[in-house]
Amino acid sequence: SLRFEGFNDPWEQRKLGEFAALYKESIPTPSEGHYRLGVRSHGRGTFLEWVAPGKQIGETVMQKVKADNLVVNIVFAWEHAVAITSPSDEKALVSHRFPQYKFDHSVYPPFIGLLILDEVFRHHLWLSSPSGAGRNKTLRQDEMLEYKFLLPGLEEQRAVSSFFSKLDSLIALHQRERLSTR
């Protein structure tokens, strides 16, 4: 395995439920309209959608979204509908079908954002979502929380995340340059 210079502590295997806990900040469903957060399948992040007054779902209580949380669409988790929330997501609300998990101080959310994209984690979500009617397979959250991640120390998590963030930016820059020369 490759390591960044200065890091040689062993990585530790930890269950998701050991460093993430259910996060809830409930409010009555607004009648004047609100933004709703959605989670794209295949690990493609979140999106916001305006819910006009009178178009609310039948829920009387919604949850505020908090940045740096793991959010899961429990109906489509088996399709890898998971993401880490961003600060721009904080203006949105979610129903009980989109539980959020807050991380303790031992993990760096952008690092977990890399790990949740792994195909083995997606398979675990699929196994944790028993069959239902049609494509609807509701995630058993208790089973999801049993998944074991291999974690380095916090500073190494930051270094790895920074490396991949810079790499993603470089790839995006080269893609834009390539498109502009066509």
XYZ file of C-alpha atoms in Angstrom:
182
model
C 0.000 0.000 0.000
C 1.113 3.553 -0.678
C 1.291 6.025 2.177
C 1.962 9.725 2.368
C 5.292 10.638 3.918
C 5.139 10.991 7.684
C 2.214 8.632 8.175
C 2.963 5.138 9.419
C 0.349 4.424 12.090
C -1.737 1.367 11.265
C -5.214 1.835 9.846
C -8.038 0.668 12.090
C -11.127 -1.281 11.058
C -14.247 0.336 12.550
C -17.971 -0.155 12.098
C -19.866 2.797 10.671
C -22.067 2.787 13.773
C -18.999 3.317 15.974
C -18.269 6.761 14.511
C -21.649 7.856 13.103
C -24.905 8.455 14.976
C -28.379 9.295 13.736
C -28.857 13.054 13.443
C -32.308 14.630 13.775
C -33.347 18.246 14.006
C -37.107 18.167 13.574
C -39.334 21.048 12.527
C -42.983 21.209 11.439
C -43.324 20.937 7.660
C -43.386 24.537 6.376
C -46.632 25.613 4.722
C -44.978 28.489 2.853
C -42.780 26.163 0.759
C -39.295 24.809 1.281
C -36.322 23.165 -0.379
C -36.254 19.379 -0.295
C -32.967 17.474 -0.485
C -32.736 14.449 -2.724
C -29.945 11.890 -3.048
C -28.936 10.654 -6.473
C -28.334 6.963 -7.075
C -24.910 5.581 -8.018
C -23.064 7.827 -5.549
C -23.732 10.980 -7.585
C -24.435 13.325 -4.690
C -27.363 15.427 -3.600
C -29.745 17.840 -5.303
C -32.226 20.440 -4.113
C -35.796 20.821 -5.280
C -38.223 23.617 -4.398
C -41.517 22.400 -2.921
C -44.149 25.053 -3.579
C -46.775 25.892 -0.960
C -49.511 23.277 -1.014
C -47.295 20.683 -2.743
C -45.790 19.187 0.442
C -45.773 15.472 0.988
C -48.078 14.221 3.732
C -45.418 14.539 6.444
C -46.172 16.866 9.336
C -42.555 16.839 10.544
C -39.373 17.252 8.489
C -35.686 17.175 9.404
C -33.230 20.025 8.845
C -30.181 19.089 6.786
C -26.769 19.613 8.370
C -23.504 19.834 6.415
C -20.943 17.027 6.666
C -23.498 14.332 7.478
C -23.957 11.028 5.725
C -27.415 11.035 4.135
C -29.072 7.925 2.744
C -32.189 7.392 0.658
C -33.491 4.302 2.468
C -35.651 3.221 -0.479
C -32.834 3.400 -3.035
C -29.761 2.750 -0.879
C -29.354 -0.502 -2.805
C -28.723 1.712 -5.873
C -25.983 3.509 -3.925
C -28.138 6.558 -3.077
C -25.760 7.901 -0.411
C -23.871 11.178 -0.056
C -22.114 13.522 2.319
C -24.107 16.737 2.732
C -22.532 20.087 1.869
C -23.033 23.565 3.354
C -25.312 24.465 0.405
C -27.584 21.554 1.385
C -28.324 23.169 4.767
C -31.214 25.211 3.368
C -33.103 21.982 2.641
C -35.299 19.602 4.588
C -35.683 15.824 4.399
C -38.348 13.321 5.355
C -37.786 10.223 7.457
C -36.837 8.415 4.216
C -33.542 10.332 4.164
C -31.878 9.733 7.535
C -28.694 11.635 8.285
C -25.766 10.416 10.332
C -23.419 12.798 12.135
C -19.795 11.771 12.496
C -17.792 11.953 15.682
C -14.499 13.876 15.790
C -12.370 10.866 14.827
C -13.339 11.039 11.147
C -13.087 13.653 8.399
C -16.363 13.757 6.422
C -14.726 14.265 2.980
C -12.656 11.112 3.601
C -15.803 9.140 4.430
C -17.247 10.630 1.231
C -14.513 8.788 -0.673
C -15.093 5.530 1.173
C -18.853 5.401 0.646
C -18.300 5.378 -3.125
C -16.625 1.978 -2.891
C -18.351 -0.878 -4.729
C -18.060 -3.151 -1.675
C -20.010 -0.621 0.414
C -22.647 -0.410 -2.344
C -22.959 -4.195 -2.241
C -23.362 -4.043 1.545
C -26.188 -1.530 1.105
C -27.808 -3.868 -1.409
C -27.567 -6.783 1.028
C -28.944 -4.557 3.817
C -32.014 -3.732 1.701
C -34.380 -6.712 1.686
C -36.690 -7.080 -1.284
C -39.936 -5.215 -1.332
C -42.480 -4.345 -3.979
C -40.805 -3.715 -7.340
C -37.665 -1.611 -7.030
C -38.510 -0.469 -3.497
C -36.160 -2.240 -1.116
C -36.041 -0.454 2.217
C -32.628 -0.233 3.862
C -32.205 -1.805 7.283
C -30.200 0.979 8.874
C -29.014 -1.204 11.733
C -27.365 -3.508 9.179
C -25.837 -0.589 7.279
C -24.197 0.600 10.504
C -22.443 -2.776 10.863
C -20.290 -2.120 7.771
C -16.587 -1.960 8.630
C -14.383 0.739 7.123
C -10.594 0.772 7.271
C -9.623 4.161 8.731
C -6.308 5.932 9.177
C -5.802 8.654 11.762
C -7.555 11.985 11.301
C -4.574 13.859 9.819
C -3.959 11.108 7.276
C -7.670 11.190 6.375
C -7.249 14.921 5.673
C -4.134 14.320 3.547
C -5.795 11.595 1.457
C -8.927 13.719 0.980
C -6.870 16.751 -0.045
C -4.929 14.673 -2.576
C -8.097 13.361 -4.238
C -9.755 16.785 -4.165
C -6.756 18.293 -5.996
C -6.752 15.383 -8.435
C -10.470 15.864 -9.150
C -9.886 19.599 -9.737
C -7.015 18.861 -12.115
C -9.121 16.371 -14.072
C -12.002 18.873 -14.318
C -9.606 21.591 -15.515
C -8.192 19.335 -18.242
C -11.701 18.311 -19.301
C -12.761 21.960 -19.624
C -9.609 22.796 -21.599
C -10.185 19.838 -23.909
C -13.800 20.843 -24.538
C -12.852 24.471 -25.231
C -10.336 23.433 -27.942
C -12.903 21.487 -29.948
